[in-house]
mmCIF file of C-alpha atoms and ligand atoms in Angstrom:
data_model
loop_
_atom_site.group_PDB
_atom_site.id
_atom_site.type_symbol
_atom_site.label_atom_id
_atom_site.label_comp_id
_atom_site.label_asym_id
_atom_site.label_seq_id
_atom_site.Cartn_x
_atom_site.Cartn_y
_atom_site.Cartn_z
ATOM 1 C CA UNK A 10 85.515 -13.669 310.785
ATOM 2 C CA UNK A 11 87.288 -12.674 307.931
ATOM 3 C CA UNK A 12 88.799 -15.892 307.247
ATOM 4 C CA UNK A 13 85.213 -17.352 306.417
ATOM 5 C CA UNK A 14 85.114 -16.566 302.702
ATOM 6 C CA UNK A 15 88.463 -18.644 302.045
ATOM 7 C CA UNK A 16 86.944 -21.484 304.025
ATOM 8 C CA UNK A 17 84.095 -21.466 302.331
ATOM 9 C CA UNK A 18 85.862 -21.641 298.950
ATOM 10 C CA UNK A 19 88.410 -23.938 300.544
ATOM 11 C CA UNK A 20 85.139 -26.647 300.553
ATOM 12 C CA UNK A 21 83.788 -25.732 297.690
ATOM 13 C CA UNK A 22 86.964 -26.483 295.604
ATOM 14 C CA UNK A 23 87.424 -29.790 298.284
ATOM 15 C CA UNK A 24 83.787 -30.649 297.064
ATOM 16 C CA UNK A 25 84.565 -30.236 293.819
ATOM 17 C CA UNK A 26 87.581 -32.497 293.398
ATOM 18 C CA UNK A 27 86.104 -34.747 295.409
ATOM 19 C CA UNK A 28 83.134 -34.889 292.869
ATOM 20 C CA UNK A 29 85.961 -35.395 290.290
ATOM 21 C CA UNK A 30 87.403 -38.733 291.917
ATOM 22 C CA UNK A 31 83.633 -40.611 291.999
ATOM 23 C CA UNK A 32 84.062 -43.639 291.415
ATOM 24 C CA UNK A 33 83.778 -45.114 288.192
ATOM 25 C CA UNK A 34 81.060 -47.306 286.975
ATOM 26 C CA UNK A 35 83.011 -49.594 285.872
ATOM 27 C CA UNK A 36 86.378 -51.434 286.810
ATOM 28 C CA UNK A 37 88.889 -51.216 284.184
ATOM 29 C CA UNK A 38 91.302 -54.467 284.232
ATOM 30 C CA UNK A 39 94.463 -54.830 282.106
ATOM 31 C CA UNK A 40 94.124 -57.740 280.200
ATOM 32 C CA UNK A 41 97.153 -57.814 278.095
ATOM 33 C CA UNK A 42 100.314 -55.120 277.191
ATOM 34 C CA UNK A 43 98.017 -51.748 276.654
ATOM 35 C CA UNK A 44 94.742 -53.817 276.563
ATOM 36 C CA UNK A 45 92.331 -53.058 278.972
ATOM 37 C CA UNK A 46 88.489 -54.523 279.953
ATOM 38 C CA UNK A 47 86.338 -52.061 280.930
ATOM 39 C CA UNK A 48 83.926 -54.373 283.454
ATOM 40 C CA UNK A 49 80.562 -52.733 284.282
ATOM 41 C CA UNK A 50 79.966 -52.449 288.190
ATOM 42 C CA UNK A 51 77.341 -54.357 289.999
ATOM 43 C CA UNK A 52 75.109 -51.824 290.079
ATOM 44 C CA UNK A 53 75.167 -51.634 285.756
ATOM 45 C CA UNK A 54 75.378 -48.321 285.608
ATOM 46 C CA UNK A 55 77.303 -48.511 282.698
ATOM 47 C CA UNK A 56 74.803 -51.166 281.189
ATOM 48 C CA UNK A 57 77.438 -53.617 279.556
ATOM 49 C CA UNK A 58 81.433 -53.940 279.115
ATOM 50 C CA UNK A 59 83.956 -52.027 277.249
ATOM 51 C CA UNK A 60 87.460 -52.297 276.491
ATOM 52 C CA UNK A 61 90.497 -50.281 274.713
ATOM 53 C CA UNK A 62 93.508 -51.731 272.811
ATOM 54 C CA UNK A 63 96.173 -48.503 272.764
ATOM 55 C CA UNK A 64 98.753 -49.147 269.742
ATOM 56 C CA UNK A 65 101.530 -47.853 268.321
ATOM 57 C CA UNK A 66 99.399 -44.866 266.954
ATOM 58 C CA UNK A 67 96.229 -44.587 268.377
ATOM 59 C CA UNK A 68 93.395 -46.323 270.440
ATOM 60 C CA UNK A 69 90.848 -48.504 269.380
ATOM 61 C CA UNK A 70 87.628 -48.808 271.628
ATOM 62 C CA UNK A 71 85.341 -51.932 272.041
ATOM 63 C CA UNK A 72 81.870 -51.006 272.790
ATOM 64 C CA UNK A 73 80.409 -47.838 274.219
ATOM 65 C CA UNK A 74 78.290 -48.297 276.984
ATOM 66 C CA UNK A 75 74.424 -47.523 277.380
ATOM 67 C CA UNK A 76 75.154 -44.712 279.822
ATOM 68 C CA UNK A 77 76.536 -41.567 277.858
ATOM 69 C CA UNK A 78 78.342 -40.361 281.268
ATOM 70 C CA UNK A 79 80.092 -44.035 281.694
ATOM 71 C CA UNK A 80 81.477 -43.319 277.617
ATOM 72 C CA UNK A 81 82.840 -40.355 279.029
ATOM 73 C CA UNK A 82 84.288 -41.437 281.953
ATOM 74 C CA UNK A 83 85.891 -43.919 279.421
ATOM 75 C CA UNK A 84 87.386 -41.504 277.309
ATOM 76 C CA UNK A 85 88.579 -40.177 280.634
ATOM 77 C CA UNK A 86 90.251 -42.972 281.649
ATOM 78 C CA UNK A 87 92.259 -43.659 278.705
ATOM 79 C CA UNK A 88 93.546 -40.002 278.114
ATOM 80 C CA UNK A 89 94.933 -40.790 281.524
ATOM 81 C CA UNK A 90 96.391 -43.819 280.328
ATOM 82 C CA UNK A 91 97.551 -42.386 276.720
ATOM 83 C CA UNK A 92 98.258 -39.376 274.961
ATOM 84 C CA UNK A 93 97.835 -41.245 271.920
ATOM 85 C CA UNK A 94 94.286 -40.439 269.695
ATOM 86 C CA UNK A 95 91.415 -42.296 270.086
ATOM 87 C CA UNK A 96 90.576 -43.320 266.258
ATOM 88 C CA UNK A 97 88.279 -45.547 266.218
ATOM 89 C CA UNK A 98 84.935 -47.225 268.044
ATOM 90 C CA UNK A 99 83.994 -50.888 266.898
ATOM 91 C CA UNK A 100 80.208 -51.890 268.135
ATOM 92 C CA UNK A 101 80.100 -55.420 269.045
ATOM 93 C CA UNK A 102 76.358 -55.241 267.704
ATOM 94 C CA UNK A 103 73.365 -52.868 267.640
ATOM 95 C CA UNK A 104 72.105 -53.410 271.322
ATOM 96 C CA UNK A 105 71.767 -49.927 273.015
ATOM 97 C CA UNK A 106 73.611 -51.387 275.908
ATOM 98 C CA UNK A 107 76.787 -51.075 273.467
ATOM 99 C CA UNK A 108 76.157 -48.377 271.324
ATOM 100 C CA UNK A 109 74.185 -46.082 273.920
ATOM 101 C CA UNK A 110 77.978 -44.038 274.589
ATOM 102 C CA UNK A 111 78.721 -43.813 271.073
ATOM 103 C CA UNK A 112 78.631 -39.947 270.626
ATOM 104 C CA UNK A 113 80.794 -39.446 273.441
ATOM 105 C CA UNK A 114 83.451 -41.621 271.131
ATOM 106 C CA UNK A 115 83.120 -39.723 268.539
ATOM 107 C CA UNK A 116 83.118 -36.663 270.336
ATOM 108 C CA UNK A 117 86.527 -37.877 271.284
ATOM 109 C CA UNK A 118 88.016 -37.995 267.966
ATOM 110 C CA UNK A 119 86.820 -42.043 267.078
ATOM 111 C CA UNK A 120 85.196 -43.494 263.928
ATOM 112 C CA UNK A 121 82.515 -45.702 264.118
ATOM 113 C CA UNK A 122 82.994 -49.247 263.132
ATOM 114 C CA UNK A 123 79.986 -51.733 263.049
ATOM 115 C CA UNK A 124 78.801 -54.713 261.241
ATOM 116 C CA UNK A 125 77.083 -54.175 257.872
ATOM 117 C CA UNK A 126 73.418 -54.573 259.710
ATOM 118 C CA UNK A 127 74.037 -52.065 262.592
ATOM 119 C CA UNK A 128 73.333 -48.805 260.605
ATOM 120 C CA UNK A 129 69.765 -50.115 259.429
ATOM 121 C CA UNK A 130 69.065 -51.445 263.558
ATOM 122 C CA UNK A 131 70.558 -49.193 265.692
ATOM 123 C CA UNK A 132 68.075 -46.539 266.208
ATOM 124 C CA UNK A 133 64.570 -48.505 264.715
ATOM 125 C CA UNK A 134 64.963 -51.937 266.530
ATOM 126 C CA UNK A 135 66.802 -50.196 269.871
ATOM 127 C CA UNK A 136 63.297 -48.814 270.152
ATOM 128 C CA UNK A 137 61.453 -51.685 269.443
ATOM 129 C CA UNK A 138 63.276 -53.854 272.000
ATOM 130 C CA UNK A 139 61.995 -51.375 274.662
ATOM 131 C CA UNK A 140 58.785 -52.088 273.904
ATOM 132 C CA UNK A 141 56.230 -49.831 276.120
ATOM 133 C CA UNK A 142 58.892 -49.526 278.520
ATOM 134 C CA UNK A 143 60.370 -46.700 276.899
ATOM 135 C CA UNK A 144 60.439 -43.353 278.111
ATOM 136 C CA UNK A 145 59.987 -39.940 275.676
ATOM 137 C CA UNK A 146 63.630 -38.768 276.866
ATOM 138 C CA UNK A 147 65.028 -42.332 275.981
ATOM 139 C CA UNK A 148 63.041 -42.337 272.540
ATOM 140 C CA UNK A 149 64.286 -39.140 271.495
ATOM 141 C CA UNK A 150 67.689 -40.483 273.109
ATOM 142 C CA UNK A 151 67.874 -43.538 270.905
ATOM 143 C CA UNK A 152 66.172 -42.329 267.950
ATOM 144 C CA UNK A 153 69.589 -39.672 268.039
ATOM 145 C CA UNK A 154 71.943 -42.091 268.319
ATOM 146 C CA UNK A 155 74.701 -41.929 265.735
ATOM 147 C CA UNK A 156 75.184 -44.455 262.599
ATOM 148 C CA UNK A 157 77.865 -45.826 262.195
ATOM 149 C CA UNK A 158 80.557 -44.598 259.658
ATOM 150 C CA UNK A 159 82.434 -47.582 258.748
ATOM 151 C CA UNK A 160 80.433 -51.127 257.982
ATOM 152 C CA UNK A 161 81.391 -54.397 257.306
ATOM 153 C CA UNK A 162 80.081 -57.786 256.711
ATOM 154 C CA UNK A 163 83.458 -59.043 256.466
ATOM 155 C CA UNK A 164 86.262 -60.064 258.516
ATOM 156 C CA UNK A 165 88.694 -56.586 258.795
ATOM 157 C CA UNK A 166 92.180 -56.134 260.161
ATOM 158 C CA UNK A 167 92.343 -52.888 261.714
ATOM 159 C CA UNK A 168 96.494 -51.985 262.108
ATOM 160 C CA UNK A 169 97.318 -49.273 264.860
ATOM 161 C CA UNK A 170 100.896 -49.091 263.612
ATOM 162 C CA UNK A 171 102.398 -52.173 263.492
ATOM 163 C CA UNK A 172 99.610 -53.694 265.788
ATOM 164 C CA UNK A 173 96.898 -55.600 263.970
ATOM 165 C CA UNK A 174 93.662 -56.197 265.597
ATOM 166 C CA UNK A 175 90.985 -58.534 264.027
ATOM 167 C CA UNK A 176 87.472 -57.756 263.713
ATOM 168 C CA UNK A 177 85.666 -60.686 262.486
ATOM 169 C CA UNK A 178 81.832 -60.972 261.678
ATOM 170 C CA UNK A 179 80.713 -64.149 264.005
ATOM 171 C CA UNK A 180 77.012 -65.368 264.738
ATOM 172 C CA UNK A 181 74.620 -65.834 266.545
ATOM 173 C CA UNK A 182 73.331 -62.917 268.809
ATOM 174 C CA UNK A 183 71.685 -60.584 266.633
ATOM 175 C CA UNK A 184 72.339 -61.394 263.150
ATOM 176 C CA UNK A 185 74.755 -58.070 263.197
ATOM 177 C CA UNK A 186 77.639 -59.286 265.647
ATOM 178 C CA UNK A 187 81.432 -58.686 265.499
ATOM 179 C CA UNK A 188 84.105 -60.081 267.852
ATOM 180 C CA UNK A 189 87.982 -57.972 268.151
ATOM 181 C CA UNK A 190 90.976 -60.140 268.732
ATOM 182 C CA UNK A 191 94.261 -58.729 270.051
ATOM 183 C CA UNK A 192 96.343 -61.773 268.516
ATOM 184 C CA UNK A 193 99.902 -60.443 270.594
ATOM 185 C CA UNK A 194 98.202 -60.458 273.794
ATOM 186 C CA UNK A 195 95.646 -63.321 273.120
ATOM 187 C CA UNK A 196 92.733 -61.190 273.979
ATOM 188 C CA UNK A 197 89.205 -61.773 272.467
ATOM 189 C CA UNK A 198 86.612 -59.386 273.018
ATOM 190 C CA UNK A 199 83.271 -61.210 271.948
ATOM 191 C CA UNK A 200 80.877 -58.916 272.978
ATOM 192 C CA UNK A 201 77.554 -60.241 274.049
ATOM 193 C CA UNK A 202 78.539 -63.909 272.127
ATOM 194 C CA UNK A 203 79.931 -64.648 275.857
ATOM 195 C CA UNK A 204 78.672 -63.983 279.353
ATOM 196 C CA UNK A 205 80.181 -65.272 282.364
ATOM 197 C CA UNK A 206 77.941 -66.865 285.502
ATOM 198 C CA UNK A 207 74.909 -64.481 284.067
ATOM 199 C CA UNK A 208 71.652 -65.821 281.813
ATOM 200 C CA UNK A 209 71.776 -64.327 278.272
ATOM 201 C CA UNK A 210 70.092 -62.218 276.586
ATOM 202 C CA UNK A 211 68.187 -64.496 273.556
ATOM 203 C CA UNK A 212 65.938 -62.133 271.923
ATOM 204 C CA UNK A 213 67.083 -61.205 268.646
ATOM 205 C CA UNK A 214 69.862 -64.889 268.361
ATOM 206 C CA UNK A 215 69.942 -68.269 267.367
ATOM 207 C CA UNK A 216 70.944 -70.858 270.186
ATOM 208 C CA UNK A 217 72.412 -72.823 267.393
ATOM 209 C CA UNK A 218 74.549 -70.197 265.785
ATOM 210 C CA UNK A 219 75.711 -68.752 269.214
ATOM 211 C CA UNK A 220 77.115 -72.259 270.679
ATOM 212 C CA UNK A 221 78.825 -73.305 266.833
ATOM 213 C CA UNK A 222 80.521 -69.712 267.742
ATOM 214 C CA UNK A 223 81.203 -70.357 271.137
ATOM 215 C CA UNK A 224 82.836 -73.951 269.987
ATOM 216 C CA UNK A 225 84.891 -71.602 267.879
ATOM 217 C CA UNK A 226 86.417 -69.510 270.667
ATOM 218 C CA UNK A 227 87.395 -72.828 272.283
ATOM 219 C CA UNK A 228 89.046 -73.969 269.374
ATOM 220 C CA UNK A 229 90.919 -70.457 268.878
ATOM 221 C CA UNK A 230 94.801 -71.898 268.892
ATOM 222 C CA UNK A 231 96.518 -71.635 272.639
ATOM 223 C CA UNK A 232 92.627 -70.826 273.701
ATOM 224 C CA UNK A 233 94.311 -72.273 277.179
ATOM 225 C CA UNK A 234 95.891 -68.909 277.470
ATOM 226 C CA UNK A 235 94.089 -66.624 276.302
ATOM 227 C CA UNK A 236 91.643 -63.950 277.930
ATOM 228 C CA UNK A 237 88.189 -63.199 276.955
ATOM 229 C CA UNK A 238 86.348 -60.239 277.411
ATOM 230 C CA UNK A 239 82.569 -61.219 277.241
ATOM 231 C CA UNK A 240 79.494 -58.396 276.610
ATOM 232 C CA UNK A 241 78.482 -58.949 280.204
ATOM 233 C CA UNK A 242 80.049 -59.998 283.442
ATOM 234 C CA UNK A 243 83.333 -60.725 284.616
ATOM 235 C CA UNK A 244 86.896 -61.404 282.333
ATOM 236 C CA UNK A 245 87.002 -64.658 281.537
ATOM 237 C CA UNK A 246 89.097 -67.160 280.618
ATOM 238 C CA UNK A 247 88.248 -71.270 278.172
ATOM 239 C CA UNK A 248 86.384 -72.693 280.893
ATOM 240 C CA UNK A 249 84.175 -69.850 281.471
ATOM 241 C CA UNK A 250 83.288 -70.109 277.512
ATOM 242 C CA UNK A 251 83.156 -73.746 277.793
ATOM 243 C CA UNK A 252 80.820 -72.610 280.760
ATOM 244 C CA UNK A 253 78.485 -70.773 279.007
ATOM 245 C CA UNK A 254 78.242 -72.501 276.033
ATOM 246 C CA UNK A 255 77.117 -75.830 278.419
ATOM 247 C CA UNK A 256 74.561 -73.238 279.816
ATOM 248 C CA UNK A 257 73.110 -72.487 275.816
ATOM 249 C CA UNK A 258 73.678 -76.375 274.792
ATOM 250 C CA UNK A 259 71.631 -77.502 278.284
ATOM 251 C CA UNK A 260 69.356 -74.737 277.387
ATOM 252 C CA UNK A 261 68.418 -76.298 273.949
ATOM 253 C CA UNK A 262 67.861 -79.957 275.779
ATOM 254 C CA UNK A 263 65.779 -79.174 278.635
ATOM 255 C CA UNK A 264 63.193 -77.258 276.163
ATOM 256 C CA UNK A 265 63.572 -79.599 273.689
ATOM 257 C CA UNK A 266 63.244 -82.365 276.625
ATOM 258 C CA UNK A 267 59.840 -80.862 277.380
ATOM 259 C CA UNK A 268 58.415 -80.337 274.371
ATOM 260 C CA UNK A 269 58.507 -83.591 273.089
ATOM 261 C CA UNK A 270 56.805 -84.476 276.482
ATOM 262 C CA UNK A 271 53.860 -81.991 274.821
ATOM 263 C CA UNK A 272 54.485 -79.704 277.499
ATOM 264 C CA UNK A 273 53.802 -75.860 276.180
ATOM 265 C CA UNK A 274 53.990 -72.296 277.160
ATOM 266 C CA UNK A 275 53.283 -71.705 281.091
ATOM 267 C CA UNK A 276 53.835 -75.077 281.405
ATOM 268 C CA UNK A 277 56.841 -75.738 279.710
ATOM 269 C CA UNK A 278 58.603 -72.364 281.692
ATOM 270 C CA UNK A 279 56.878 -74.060 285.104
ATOM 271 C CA UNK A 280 59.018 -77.455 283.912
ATOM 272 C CA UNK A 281 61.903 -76.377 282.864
ATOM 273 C CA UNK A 282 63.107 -73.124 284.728
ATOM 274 C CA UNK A 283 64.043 -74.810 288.264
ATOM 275 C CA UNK A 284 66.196 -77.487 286.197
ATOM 276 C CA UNK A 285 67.912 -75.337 284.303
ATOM 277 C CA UNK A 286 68.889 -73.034 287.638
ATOM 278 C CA UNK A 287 69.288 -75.876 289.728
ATOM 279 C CA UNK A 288 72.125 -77.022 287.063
ATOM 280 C CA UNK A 289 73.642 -74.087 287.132
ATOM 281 C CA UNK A 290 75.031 -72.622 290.395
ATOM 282 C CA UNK A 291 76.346 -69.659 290.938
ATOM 283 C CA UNK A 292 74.667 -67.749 287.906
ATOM 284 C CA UNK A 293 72.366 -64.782 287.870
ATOM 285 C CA UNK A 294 69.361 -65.791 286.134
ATOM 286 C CA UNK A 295 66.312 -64.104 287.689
ATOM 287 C CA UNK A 296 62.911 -65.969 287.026
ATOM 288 C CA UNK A 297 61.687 -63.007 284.246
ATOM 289 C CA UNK A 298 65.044 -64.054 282.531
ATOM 290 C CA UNK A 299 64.687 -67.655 283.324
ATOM 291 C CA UNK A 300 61.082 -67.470 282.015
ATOM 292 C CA UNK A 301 62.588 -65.174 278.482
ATOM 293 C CA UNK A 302 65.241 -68.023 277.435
ATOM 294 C CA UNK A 303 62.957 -70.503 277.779
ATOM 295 C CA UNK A 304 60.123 -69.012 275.427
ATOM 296 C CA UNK A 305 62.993 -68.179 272.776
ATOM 297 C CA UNK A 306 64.506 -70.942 272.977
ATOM 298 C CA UNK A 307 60.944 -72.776 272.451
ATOM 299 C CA UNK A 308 60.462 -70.386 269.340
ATOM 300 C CA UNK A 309 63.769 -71.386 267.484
ATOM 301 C CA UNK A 310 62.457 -74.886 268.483
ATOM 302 C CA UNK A 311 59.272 -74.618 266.602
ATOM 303 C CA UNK A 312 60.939 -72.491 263.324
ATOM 304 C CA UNK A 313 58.744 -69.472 264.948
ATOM 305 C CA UNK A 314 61.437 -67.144 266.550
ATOM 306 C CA UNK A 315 61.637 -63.961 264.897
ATOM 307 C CA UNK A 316 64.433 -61.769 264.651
ATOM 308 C CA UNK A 317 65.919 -58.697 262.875
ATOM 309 C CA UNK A 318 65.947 -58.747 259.312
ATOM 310 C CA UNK A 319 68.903 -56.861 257.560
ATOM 311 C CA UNK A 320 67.812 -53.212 255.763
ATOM 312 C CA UNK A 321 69.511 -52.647 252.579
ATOM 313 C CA UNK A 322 71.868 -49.840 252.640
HETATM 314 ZN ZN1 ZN B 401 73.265 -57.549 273.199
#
């Protein structure tokens, strides 16, 4: 009887470290000598990817998550990894689904690194892109988020010791966008300017800027071996950009197809949407997204599509 007590406490502490070893919501892949994609699970609990570079000094972080608890488990992960400081956290662009985990970066020691047009978007137009959907507790959530403390609207080497990193304004997503390039392991992170086998996400970009990008990651020199790290799905490689940018380019000609049949709105989704799955196999693109692309795509078309406009600082 008297052994019951230590039992007890025996499960309690086996609870607890079990608690400790959940599994993460992401998978985190080494991509090239102390470079590492952070891949979100297929449940998205984490909301997007993420990735780390660790140099000779210090750690540089690619994106943050939308889940505060994934940023964490982040930091987690690479103080398992490193001993070295985290220093800094570059934003890929605005989109809470990258900048939602900030705080728990900077609560690790990082400084915030975004493009020029992030500061003035990341807390007004997060909200507005939830629309009614938003909840009080993710209002108040977003509306806290943190600026960021370094911005740029031009290229920027970033050197962790004698490891340079590239940060480089690119565009077409959001008007705000950033890709980080690992030249001596020939790793791109492009944020949400790539996603593998999975419909993008059109509503603040250009379908013209984003495949003149995309034609510029295939051009990158020895693109044949390199790795890229897109905003969503998994790592990918030159023919998953060469991929997706066929997916934006066929995009542009089935609307453009249609509307110079006169078909519009309803219609034109109706006529278009089963084409442009049928051509490509193998993606995710549910009919709400199906029926989203198509629209945008329709409004860059017609000169009508709106999207952010830069605050001054
Ligand atoms: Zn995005």
């Amino acid at each position: 009887m008297t052994l019951r007590p230590p039992i007890a406490l025996a499960l309690l502490l086996a609870a607890g470290s079990a608690s400790a070893q959940a599994p993460l919501p992401f998978t985190l892949k080494q991509v090239g000598p102390g470079v590492y994609a952070a891949i979100d699970g297929p449940e998205h609990k984490a909301g997007s990817n993420a990735g780390f570079v660790i140099g000779d000094d210090g750690v540089l972080v690619v994106d943050a998550f939308f889940d505060v608890d994934a940023a964490k488990a982040l930091v987690g992960e690479i103080h398992r990894l490193t001993p070295k400081p985290i220093r800094y956290v570059v934003n890929t662009h605005y989109h809470a689904d990258h900048t939602g985990g900030d705080q728990a970066l900077r609560d690790a020691g990082a400084i915030i690194i975004a493009h020029r047009n992030v500061r003035g978007w990341v807390r007004a137009d997060n909200v507005n892109l939830f629309g009614d959907r938003i909840t009080p507790e993710l209002k108040a959530r977003i509306e806290a988020l943190p600026l960021p403390d370094v911005t740029t609207d031009k290229d920027l080497i970033v050197w962790l010791g004698d490891r340079k990193v590239v940060v480089r304004t690119v565009l077409g997503h959001t008007g705000g966008d950033l890709t980080i390039f690992v030249p001596d392991a020939k790793v791109l992170f492009t944020g949400d300017m790539l996603w593998r086998k999975v419909a993008p996400n059109l509503v603040d970009g250009s379908v013209a800027e984003w495949a003149t990008t995309d034609a510029a990651f295939i051009a990158m020199p020895d693109s044949a071996h390199m790795t890229y790290v897109p905003g969503h799905g998994d790592v990918a490689d030159r023919a998953d950009v060469e991929e997706f940018r066929g997916y934006l380019v066929d995009l542009k000609a089935l609307v453009n197809q249609a509307r110079k049949a006169g078909v519009k709105g309803d219609a034109l989704v109706a006529s278009v949407a089963p084409t442009l799955k049928a051509n490509h196999p193998g993606w995710t693109i549910s009919d709400r997204a199906a029926a989203a692309e198509i629209r945008y795509m329709d409004e860059e078309l017609a000169g009508t599509k709106k999207r952010p406009v830069p605050a001054a600082d």
